[in-house]
Coordinates of C-alpha atoms in Angstrom, one line a residue:
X1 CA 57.4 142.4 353.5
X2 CA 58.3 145.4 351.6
X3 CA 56.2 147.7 349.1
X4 CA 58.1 145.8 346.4
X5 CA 57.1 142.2 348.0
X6 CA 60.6 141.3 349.0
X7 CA 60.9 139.9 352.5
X8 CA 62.9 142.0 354.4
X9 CA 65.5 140.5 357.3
X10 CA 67.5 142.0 359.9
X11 CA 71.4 142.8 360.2
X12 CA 73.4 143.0 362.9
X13 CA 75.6 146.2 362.8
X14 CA 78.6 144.2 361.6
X15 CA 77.4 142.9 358.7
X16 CA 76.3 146.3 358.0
X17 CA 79.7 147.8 358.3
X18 CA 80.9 144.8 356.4
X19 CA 79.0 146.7 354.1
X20 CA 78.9 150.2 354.3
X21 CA 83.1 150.2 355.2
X22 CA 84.4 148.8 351.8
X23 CA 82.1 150.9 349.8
X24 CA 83.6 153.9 351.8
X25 CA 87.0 153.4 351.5
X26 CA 86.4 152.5 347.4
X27 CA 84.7 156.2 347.0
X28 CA 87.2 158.4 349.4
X29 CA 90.0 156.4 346.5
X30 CA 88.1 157.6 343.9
X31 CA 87.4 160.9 345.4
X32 CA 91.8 161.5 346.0
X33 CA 92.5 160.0 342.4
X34 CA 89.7 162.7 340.8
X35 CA 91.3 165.3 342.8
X36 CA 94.9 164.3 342.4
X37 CA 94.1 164.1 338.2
X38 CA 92.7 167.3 338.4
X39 CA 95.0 169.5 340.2
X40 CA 97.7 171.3 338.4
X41 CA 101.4 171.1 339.6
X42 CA 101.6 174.1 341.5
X43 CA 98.5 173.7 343.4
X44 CA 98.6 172.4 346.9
X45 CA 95.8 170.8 349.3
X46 CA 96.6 171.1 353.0
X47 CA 93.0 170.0 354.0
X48 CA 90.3 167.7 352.9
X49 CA 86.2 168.7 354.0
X50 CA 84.0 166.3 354.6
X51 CA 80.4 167.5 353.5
X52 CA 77.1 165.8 353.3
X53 CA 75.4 163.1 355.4
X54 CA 77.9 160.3 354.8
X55 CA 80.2 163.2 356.9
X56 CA 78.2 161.3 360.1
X57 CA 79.2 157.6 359.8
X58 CA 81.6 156.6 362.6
X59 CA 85.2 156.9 361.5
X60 CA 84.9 158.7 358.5
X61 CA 87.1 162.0 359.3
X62 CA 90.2 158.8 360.5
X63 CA 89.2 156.6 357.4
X64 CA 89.6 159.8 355.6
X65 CA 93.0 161.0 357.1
X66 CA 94.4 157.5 356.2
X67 CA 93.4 157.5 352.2
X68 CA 94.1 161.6 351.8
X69 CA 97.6 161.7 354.0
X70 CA 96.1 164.5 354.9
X71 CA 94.0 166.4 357.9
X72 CA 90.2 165.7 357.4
X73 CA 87.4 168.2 359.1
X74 CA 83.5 167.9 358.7
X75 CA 82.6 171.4 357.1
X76 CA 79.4 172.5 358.2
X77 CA 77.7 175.8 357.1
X78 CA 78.6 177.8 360.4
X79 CA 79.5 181.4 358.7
X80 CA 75.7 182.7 357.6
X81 CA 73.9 184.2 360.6
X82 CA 70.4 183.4 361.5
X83 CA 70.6 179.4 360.5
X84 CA 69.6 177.2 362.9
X85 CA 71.4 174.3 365.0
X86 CA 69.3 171.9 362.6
X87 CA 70.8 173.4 359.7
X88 CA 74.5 173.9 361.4
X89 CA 75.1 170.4 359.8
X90 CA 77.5 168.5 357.2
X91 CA 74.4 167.4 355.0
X92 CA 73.5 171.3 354.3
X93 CA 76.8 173.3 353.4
X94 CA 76.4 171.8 349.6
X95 CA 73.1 173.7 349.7
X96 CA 74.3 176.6 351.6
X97 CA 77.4 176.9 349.6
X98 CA 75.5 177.0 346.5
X99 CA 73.3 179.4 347.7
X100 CA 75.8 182.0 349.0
X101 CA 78.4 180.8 346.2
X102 CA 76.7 179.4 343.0
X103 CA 77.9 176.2 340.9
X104 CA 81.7 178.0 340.0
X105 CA 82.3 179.4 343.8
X106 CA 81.6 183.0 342.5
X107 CA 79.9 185.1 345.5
X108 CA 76.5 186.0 344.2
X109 CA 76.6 189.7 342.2
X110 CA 75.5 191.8 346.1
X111 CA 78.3 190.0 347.7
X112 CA 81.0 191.9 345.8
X113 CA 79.2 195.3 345.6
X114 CA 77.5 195.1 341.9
X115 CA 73.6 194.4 342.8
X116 CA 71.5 195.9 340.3
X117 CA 67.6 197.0 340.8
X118 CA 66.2 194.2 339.1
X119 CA 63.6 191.8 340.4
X120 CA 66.1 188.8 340.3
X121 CA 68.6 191.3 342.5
X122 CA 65.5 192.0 344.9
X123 CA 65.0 188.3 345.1
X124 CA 68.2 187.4 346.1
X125 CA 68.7 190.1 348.6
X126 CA 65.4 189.0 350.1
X127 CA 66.1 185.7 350.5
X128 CA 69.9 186.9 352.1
X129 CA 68.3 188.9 354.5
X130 CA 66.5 185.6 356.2
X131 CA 69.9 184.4 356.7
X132 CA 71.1 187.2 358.4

């Protein structure tokens, strides 16, 4: 039994994918519709990257190619120095890209030459250097 006090059972692997595969394919749809609404006319994708741990299921980067039409890779944070292999994986670069990036994909104020002396500056060079 569980915490809750629901009986648990046991699946075989393909009920799960019975599953887990539908559910997939119904959020890399949504996914290409958000991004196809979104994009202005003369804007052009010529890759999609997979991030996050779903990035691991079996499949995905094919399953993906099919919905897109388009090449699929698993983006990993692999351009910041010092990070470890553990860290070198798809469930990461939404944190590391946030980090190095922010929210609007701006590089952080030291990355384009403007740091100032304050402490927040200081902070964030601190924490850069671990990475480095």
């Amino acid at each position: 039994k569980t915490l809750d006090g629901r009986s648990t059972r046991e699946v075989t692997s393909s009920e799960l994918r019975a599953i887990v595969a539908p559910r997939v394919l119904e959020i890399l749809r949504l996914a290409k519709a958000n991004i196809v609404e979104r994009l202005s006319r003369d804007q052009v994708v010529s890759e999609v990257v997979l991030t996050g741990g779903g990035a691991h299921l079996r499949g995905i980067e094919v399953t993906a190619a099919e919905v897109f039409g388009l090449p699929v890779r698993i983006g990993v944070p692999a351009t910041v120095a010092g990070l470890t292999d553990s860290v070198k994986q798809p469930e990461y670069a939404t944190a590391v890209g946030l980090v190095l990036f922010g929210p609007r994909g701006e590089a952080a104020p030291h990355l384009n030459g403007h740091a100032g002396g304050g402490p927040l500056s200081k902070l964030w060079s601190w924490f850069i250097s671990i990475w480095n």
